[in-house]
Tab-separated table of C-alpha atoms in Angstrom:
chain	number	residue	atom	x	y	z
L	1	UNK	CA	-1.070	-18.438	22.134
L	2	UNK	CA	-1.897	-15.283	20.141
L	3	UNK	CA	0.035	-13.211	17.571
L	4	UNK	CA	2.085	-10.136	18.342
L	5	UNK	CA	0.056	-6.915	18.426
L	6	UNK	CA	0.323	-4.995	15.150
L	7	UNK	CA	2.550	-7.739	13.667
L	8	UNK	CA	3.673	-6.153	10.367
L	9	UNK	CA	4.684	-9.410	8.608
L	10	UNK	CA	2.037	-11.241	6.580
L	11	UNK	CA	1.484	-14.953	7.329
L	12	UNK	CA	0.021	-16.392	4.163
L	13	UNK	CA	-1.164	-19.943	3.379
L	14	UNK	CA	0.830	-19.943	0.191
L	15	UNK	CA	3.154	-22.425	-1.537
L	16	UNK	CA	6.036	-21.706	0.871
L	17	UNK	CA	3.713	-22.204	3.833
L	18	UNK	CA	2.752	-25.654	2.413
L	19	UNK	CA	6.369	-26.567	2.211
L	20	UNK	CA	6.853	-25.527	5.837
L	21	UNK	CA	3.800	-27.641	6.824
L	22	UNK	CA	5.366	-30.704	5.028
L	23	UNK	CA	8.594	-30.086	6.892
L	24	UNK	CA	6.815	-29.878	10.195
L	25	UNK	CA	4.873	-33.046	9.585
L	26	UNK	CA	8.059	-34.905	8.702
L	27	UNK	CA	10.690	-33.454	11.055
L	28	UNK	CA	8.722	-31.312	13.544
L	29	UNK	CA	9.693	-27.786	14.505
L	30	UNK	CA	13.517	-27.726	14.596
L	31	UNK	CA	13.818	-24.068	15.881
L	32	UNK	CA	11.634	-23.244	18.877
L	33	UNK	CA	9.503	-20.065	18.594
L	34	UNK	CA	9.994	-17.273	21.145
L	35	UNK	CA	7.049	-16.098	23.172
L	36	UNK	CA	6.377	-13.916	26.253
L	37	UNK	CA	3.728	-14.162	28.901
L	38	UNK	CA	0.665	-12.085	28.167
L	39	UNK	CA	-1.022	-9.920	30.925
L	40	UNK	CA	-4.413	-11.077	29.579
L	41	UNK	CA	-3.366	-14.765	29.946
L	42	UNK	CA	-1.583	-17.204	27.703
L	43	UNK	CA	1.395	-16.254	25.592
L	44	UNK	CA	2.149	-13.730	22.889
L	45	UNK	CA	4.236	-14.919	19.999
L	46	UNK	CA	7.348	-12.732	19.486
L	47	UNK	CA	9.179	-14.713	16.840
L	48	UNK	CA	7.810	-17.727	14.865
L	49	UNK	CA	4.380	-16.787	13.551
L	50	UNK	CA	4.893	-18.821	10.334
L	51	UNK	CA	6.064	-21.862	12.267
L	52	UNK	CA	3.069	-21.482	14.564
L	53	UNK	CA	0.721	-21.374	11.634
L	54	UNK	CA	2.437	-24.362	10.015
L	55	UNK	CA	1.783	-26.372	13.190
L	56	UNK	CA	-1.861	-25.397	13.119
L	57	UNK	CA	-2.222	-26.505	9.476
L	58	UNK	CA	-0.295	-29.765	10.322
L	59	UNK	CA	-2.686	-30.502	13.155
L	60	UNK	CA	-0.068	-30.224	15.889
L	61	UNK	CA	-1.384	-29.475	19.346
L	62	UNK	CA	1.936	-28.286	20.812
L	63	UNK	CA	5.007	-26.335	19.614
L	64	UNK	CA	8.396	-26.019	21.165
L	65	UNK	CA	8.880	-22.482	22.533
L	66	UNK	CA	11.257	-20.411	24.530
L	67	UNK	CA	9.458	-18.110	26.938
L	68	UNK	CA	11.096	-14.810	27.816
L	69	UNK	CA	10.088	-11.927	30.071
L	70	UNK	CA	10.333	-9.055	27.622
L	71	UNK	CA	8.969	-5.509	27.899
L	72	UNK	CA	7.118	-4.049	24.902
L	73	UNK	CA	10.143	-2.431	23.277
L	74	UNK	CA	12.400	-5.423	23.736
L	75	UNK	CA	9.715	-7.597	22.212
L	76	UNK	CA	9.359	-5.264	19.229
L	77	UNK	CA	13.099	-5.236	18.603
L	78	UNK	CA	13.373	-9.013	18.761
L	79	UNK	CA	10.254	-9.492	16.614
L	80	UNK	CA	11.464	-7.142	13.846
L	81	UNK	CA	15.099	-8.307	13.825
L	82	UNK	CA	14.062	-12.012	13.561
L	83	UNK	CA	11.795	-11.340	10.583
L	84	UNK	CA	14.010	-8.923	8.676
L	85	UNK	CA	16.381	-11.836	8.087
L	86	UNK	CA	13.945	-13.424	5.706
L	87	UNK	CA	14.875	-13.591	2.007
L	88	UNK	CA	11.674	-12.020	0.646
L	89	UNK	CA	10.048	-9.031	2.406
L	90	UNK	CA	7.325	-6.904	0.933
L	91	UNK	CA	7.794	-3.144	0.919
L	92	UNK	CA	4.830	-2.739	3.283
L	93	UNK	CA	6.283	-5.270	5.707
L	94	UNK	CA	9.659	-3.528	5.718
L	95	UNK	CA	8.059	-0.093	6.122
L	96	UNK	CA	5.957	-0.930	9.176
L	97	UNK	CA	8.697	-3.090	10.736
L	98	UNK	CA	11.275	-0.317	10.444
L	99	UNK	CA	8.803	2.186	11.897
L	100	UNK	CA	8.078	-0.001	14.850
L	101	UNK	CA	11.738	-0.676	15.474
L	102	UNK	CA	12.752	2.940	15.195
L	103	UNK	CA	9.986	3.977	17.678
L	104	UNK	CA	11.144	1.298	20.082
L	105	UNK	CA	14.749	2.398	19.792
L	106	UNK	CA	13.728	6.043	20.474
L	107	UNK	CA	11.830	5.004	23.576
L	108	UNK	CA	14.662	2.957	24.846
L	109	UNK	CA	17.282	5.627	24.298
L	110	UNK	CA	15.144	8.195	26.037
L	111	UNK	CA	16.146	11.843	26.478
L	112	UNK	CA	19.519	12.901	27.978
L	113	UNK	CA	19.245	14.278	31.538
L	114	UNK	CA	21.194	17.045	33.267
L	115	UNK	CA	23.862	14.614	34.416
L	116	UNK	CA	24.848	13.379	30.977
L	117	UNK	CA	24.024	16.543	28.977
L	118	UNK	CA	27.738	16.877	28.133
L	119	UNK	CA	27.538	13.575	26.228
L	120	UNK	CA	24.694	14.675	23.946
L	121	UNK	CA	27.148	15.603	21.184
L	122	UNK	CA	28.550	12.154	21.039
L	123	UNK	CA	25.176	10.351	21.067
L	124	UNK	CA	23.978	9.017	17.757
L	125	UNK	CA	20.420	9.529	16.616
L	126	UNK	CA	18.218	6.436	16.721
L	127	UNK	CA	17.593	6.564	12.951
L	128	UNK	CA	21.343	6.683	12.319
L	129	UNK	CA	21.853	3.649	14.505
L	130	UNK	CA	19.075	1.858	12.735
L	131	UNK	CA	20.569	2.711	9.361
L	132	UNK	CA	23.919	1.354	10.418
L	133	UNK	CA	22.304	-1.858	11.622
L	134	UNK	CA	20.427	-2.268	8.340
L	135	UNK	CA	23.395	-1.325	6.132
L	136	UNK	CA	21.411	1.470	4.494
L	137	UNK	CA	21.419	5.257	4.569
L	138	UNK	CA	19.373	7.189	7.126
L	139	UNK	CA	17.513	8.799	4.238
L	140	UNK	CA	16.515	5.372	2.741
L	141	UNK	CA	15.247	4.293	6.108
L	142	UNK	CA	13.071	7.365	6.391
L	143	UNK	CA	11.806	6.895	2.821
L	144	UNK	CA	10.682	3.328	3.603
L	145	UNK	CA	8.935	4.451	6.776
L	146	UNK	CA	7.228	7.156	4.833
L	147	UNK	CA	5.320	4.405	2.893
L	148	UNK	CA	3.265	3.750	6.024
L	149	UNK	CA	1.388	7.009	5.217
L	150	UNK	CA	-0.108	5.367	2.100
L	151	UNK	CA	-3.699	4.152	2.343
L	152	UNK	CA	-3.970	0.293	2.148
L	153	UNK	CA	-5.109	0.092	-1.533
L	154	UNK	CA	-2.097	2.094	-2.689
L	155	UNK	CA	0.290	0.227	-0.390
L	156	UNK	CA	-1.016	-3.044	-1.775
L	157	UNK	CA	-0.200	-1.837	-5.301
L	158	UNK	CA	3.386	-1.185	-4.163
L	159	UNK	CA	3.582	-4.761	-2.791
L	160	UNK	CA	2.210	-6.046	-6.096
L	161	UNK	CA	4.761	-3.977	-8.087
L	162	UNK	CA	2.095	-2.003	-9.849
L	163	UNK	CA	3.533	1.242	-8.348
L	164	UNK	CA	7.333	1.569	-8.088
L	165	UNK	CA	8.993	2.608	-4.820
L	166	UNK	CA	10.097	6.136	-5.800
L	167	UNK	CA	6.622	7.246	-7.060
L	168	UNK	CA	5.068	5.577	-4.005
L	169	UNK	CA	7.245	7.716	-1.720
L	170	UNK	CA	6.081	10.937	-3.414
L	171	UNK	CA	2.417	9.821	-3.279
L	172	UNK	CA	2.716	9.196	0.438
L	173	UNK	CA	2.653	12.998	0.981
L	174	UNK	CA	-0.850	13.237	-0.462
L	175	UNK	CA	-3.726	13.593	2.076
L	176	UNK	CA	-5.803	10.411	2.586
L	177	UNK	CA	-8.758	11.892	0.738
L	178	UNK	CA	-6.427	12.760	-2.229
L	179	UNK	CA	-5.133	9.236	-2.226
L	180	UNK	CA	-8.673	7.996	-2.431
L	181	UNK	CA	-9.282	10.295	-5.315
L	182	UNK	CA	-6.095	9.030	-7.027
L	183	UNK	CA	-7.356	5.451	-6.839
L	184	UNK	CA	-10.531	6.515	-8.836
L	185	UNK	CA	-8.389	8.511	-11.324
L	186	UNK	CA	-6.000	5.563	-11.942
L	187	UNK	CA	-8.983	3.353	-12.541
L	188	UNK	CA	-10.348	5.845	-15.020
L	189	UNK	CA	-7.040	6.305	-16.805
L	190	UNK	CA	-6.029	2.666	-16.493
L	191	UNK	CA	-2.603	3.830	-15.514
L	192	UNK	CA	-0.342	4.391	-12.481
L	193	UNK	CA	1.639	7.583	-11.986
L	194	UNK	CA	5.245	7.827	-13.127
L	195	UNK	CA	7.804	9.482	-10.897
L	196	UNK	CA	7.474	12.885	-12.522
L	197	UNK	CA	3.692	12.595	-12.308
L	198	UNK	CA	3.816	11.609	-8.636
L	199	UNK	CA	6.103	14.588	-7.910
L	200	UNK	CA	3.670	16.985	-9.546
L	201	UNK	CA	0.778	15.486	-7.608
L	202	UNK	CA	2.739	16.043	-4.416
L	203	UNK	CA	3.579	19.642	-5.396
L	204	UNK	CA	-0.068	20.444	-6.235
L	205	UNK	CA	-1.205	18.910	-2.942
L	206	UNK	CA	1.256	20.958	-0.889
L	207	UNK	CA	0.173	24.095	-2.756
L	208	UNK	CA	-3.530	23.331	-2.140
L	209	UNK	CA	-4.199	23.059	-5.888
L	210	UNK	CA	-4.865	19.300	-6.165
L	211	UNK	CA	-8.457	18.833	-7.429
L	212	UNK	CA	-10.107	16.060	-9.393
L	213	UNK	CA	-9.579	18.030	-12.625
L	214	UNK	CA	-5.946	18.885	-11.961
L	215	UNK	CA	-5.216	15.285	-10.947
L	216	UNK	CA	-6.849	13.993	-14.094
L	217	UNK	CA	-4.808	16.436	-16.183
L	218	UNK	CA	-1.534	15.295	-14.579
L	219	UNK	CA	-2.428	11.580	-14.927
L	220	UNK	CA	-3.330	12.029	-18.612
L	221	UNK	CA	-0.017	13.672	-19.502
L	222	UNK	CA	1.994	11.834	-22.147
L	223	UNK	CA	-1.036	10.360	-23.849
L	224	UNK	CA	-2.771	11.483	-26.986
L	225	UNK	CA	-2.698	15.219	-27.768
L	226	UNK	CA	-5.564	17.068	-26.146
L	227	UNK	CA	-7.146	17.858	-29.549
L	228	UNK	CA	-7.573	14.105	-30.197
L	229	UNK	CA	-9.432	13.605	-26.921
L	230	UNK	CA	-12.863	14.550	-25.688
L	231	UNK	CA	-12.815	15.312	-21.930
L	232	UNK	CA	-15.512	16.026	-19.460
L	233	UNK	CA	-14.893	17.344	-15.962
L	234	UNK	CA	-16.300	15.409	-13.047
L	235	UNK	CA	-18.590	18.370	-12.209
L	236	UNK	CA	-20.292	18.080	-15.586
L	237	UNK	CA	-20.784	14.273	-15.324
L	238	UNK	CA	-21.646	13.868	-11.689
L	239	UNK	CA	-25.128	15.337	-12.001
L	240	UNK	CA	-26.106	12.547	-14.391
L	241	UNK	CA	-24.964	9.601	-12.261
L	242	UNK	CA	-25.594	8.173	-8.736
L	243	UNK	CA	-23.103	9.287	-6.071
L	244	UNK	CA	-21.567	5.838	-5.726
L	245	UNK	CA	-20.568	5.582	-9.397
L	246	UNK	CA	-16.804	5.473	-9.923
L	247	UNK	CA	-15.217	7.172	-12.983
L	248	UNK	CA	-14.791	3.732	-14.525
L	249	UNK	CA	-18.480	2.894	-14.057
L	250	UNK	CA	-19.487	6.238	-15.562
L	251	UNK	CA	-17.315	5.554	-18.530
L	252	UNK	CA	-18.854	2.100	-19.077
L	253	UNK	CA	-22.318	3.589	-18.837
L	254	UNK	CA	-21.533	6.360	-21.359
L	255	UNK	CA	-20.043	3.853	-23.852
L	256	UNK	CA	-23.191	1.698	-23.512
L	257	UNK	CA	-25.487	4.577	-24.100
L	258	UNK	CA	-23.460	5.688	-27.119
L	259	UNK	CA	-23.645	2.183	-28.637
L	260	UNK	CA	-27.413	2.319	-28.300
L	261	UNK	CA	-27.508	5.793	-29.875
L	262	UNK	CA	-25.273	4.551	-32.713
L	263	UNK	CA	-27.601	1.604	-33.394
L	264	UNK	CA	-30.669	3.912	-33.541
L	265	UNK	CA	-28.851	6.298	-35.832
L	266	UNK	CA	-27.912	3.519	-38.215
L	267	UNK	CA	-31.514	2.263	-38.206
L	268	UNK	CA	-32.736	5.722	-38.993
L	269	UNK	CA	-30.201	6.091	-41.897
L	270	UNK	CA	-31.295	2.710	-43.245
L	271	UNK	CA	-34.929	3.703	-43.177
L	272	UNK	CA	-34.127	6.950	-44.906
L	273	UNK	CA	-32.298	5.236	-47.694
L	274	UNK	CA	-35.225	2.843	-48.270
L	275	UNK	CA	-37.613	5.812	-48.354
L	276	UNK	CA	-35.471	7.602	-50.913
L	277	UNK	CA	-35.159	4.538	-53.138
L	278	UNK	CA	-38.902	4.282	-53.554
């Protein structure tokens, strides 16, 4: 047996998994998993990845399963629906699951042909149907799906609640290379963007004005007044450091060199005082 292709839900060996393992050892698997025959041989798990993993950890060689002949879209719909019922779902899991389900619904609905063109006005959009099934607005569904445009490090920060949902949605409009640059800037500033900062980053990106310096200026808003800070642009500092140095590494190196300079200056002042006292 092998997992579903591009399965969006994480199967972790965490405390909840250990509880499931104990239950499997004591009572077995009470609800069979659902699988489908795989063209490459064996079976593809459609629903029950956590139960399957629990059986592996419990040392079980078999697992009760219901085998169904499902096409790809039917399998996606069943896989997503069975997992969205869980109590705790990470934003990244929900985002990719909704995207997979919406794409499957669109493929299944197809395009109206000449014979039923008169019914087009009565047909609901796939995203509207999905929104009704989920009990959410169509806009909210699209906002969740938009999170799939985030690069993995940023999406992980959303899962870890280091970046809130609304700022994350705005950041998803940044180009991948701009998101990479944001990771370095956040590390340098030791801060994540607020909603207003994320919106300004998005605006600058869409206007083609988002550079390292403009990003740093936006991310440093709301901190100490500019006259109380000494700032260097990346262009000034880069020529003194190896290419693989992050802003954080450059800052640490600068502080270390300044400490050495301070110690030498104090030694020189001490020597001057001794000389004057003679």
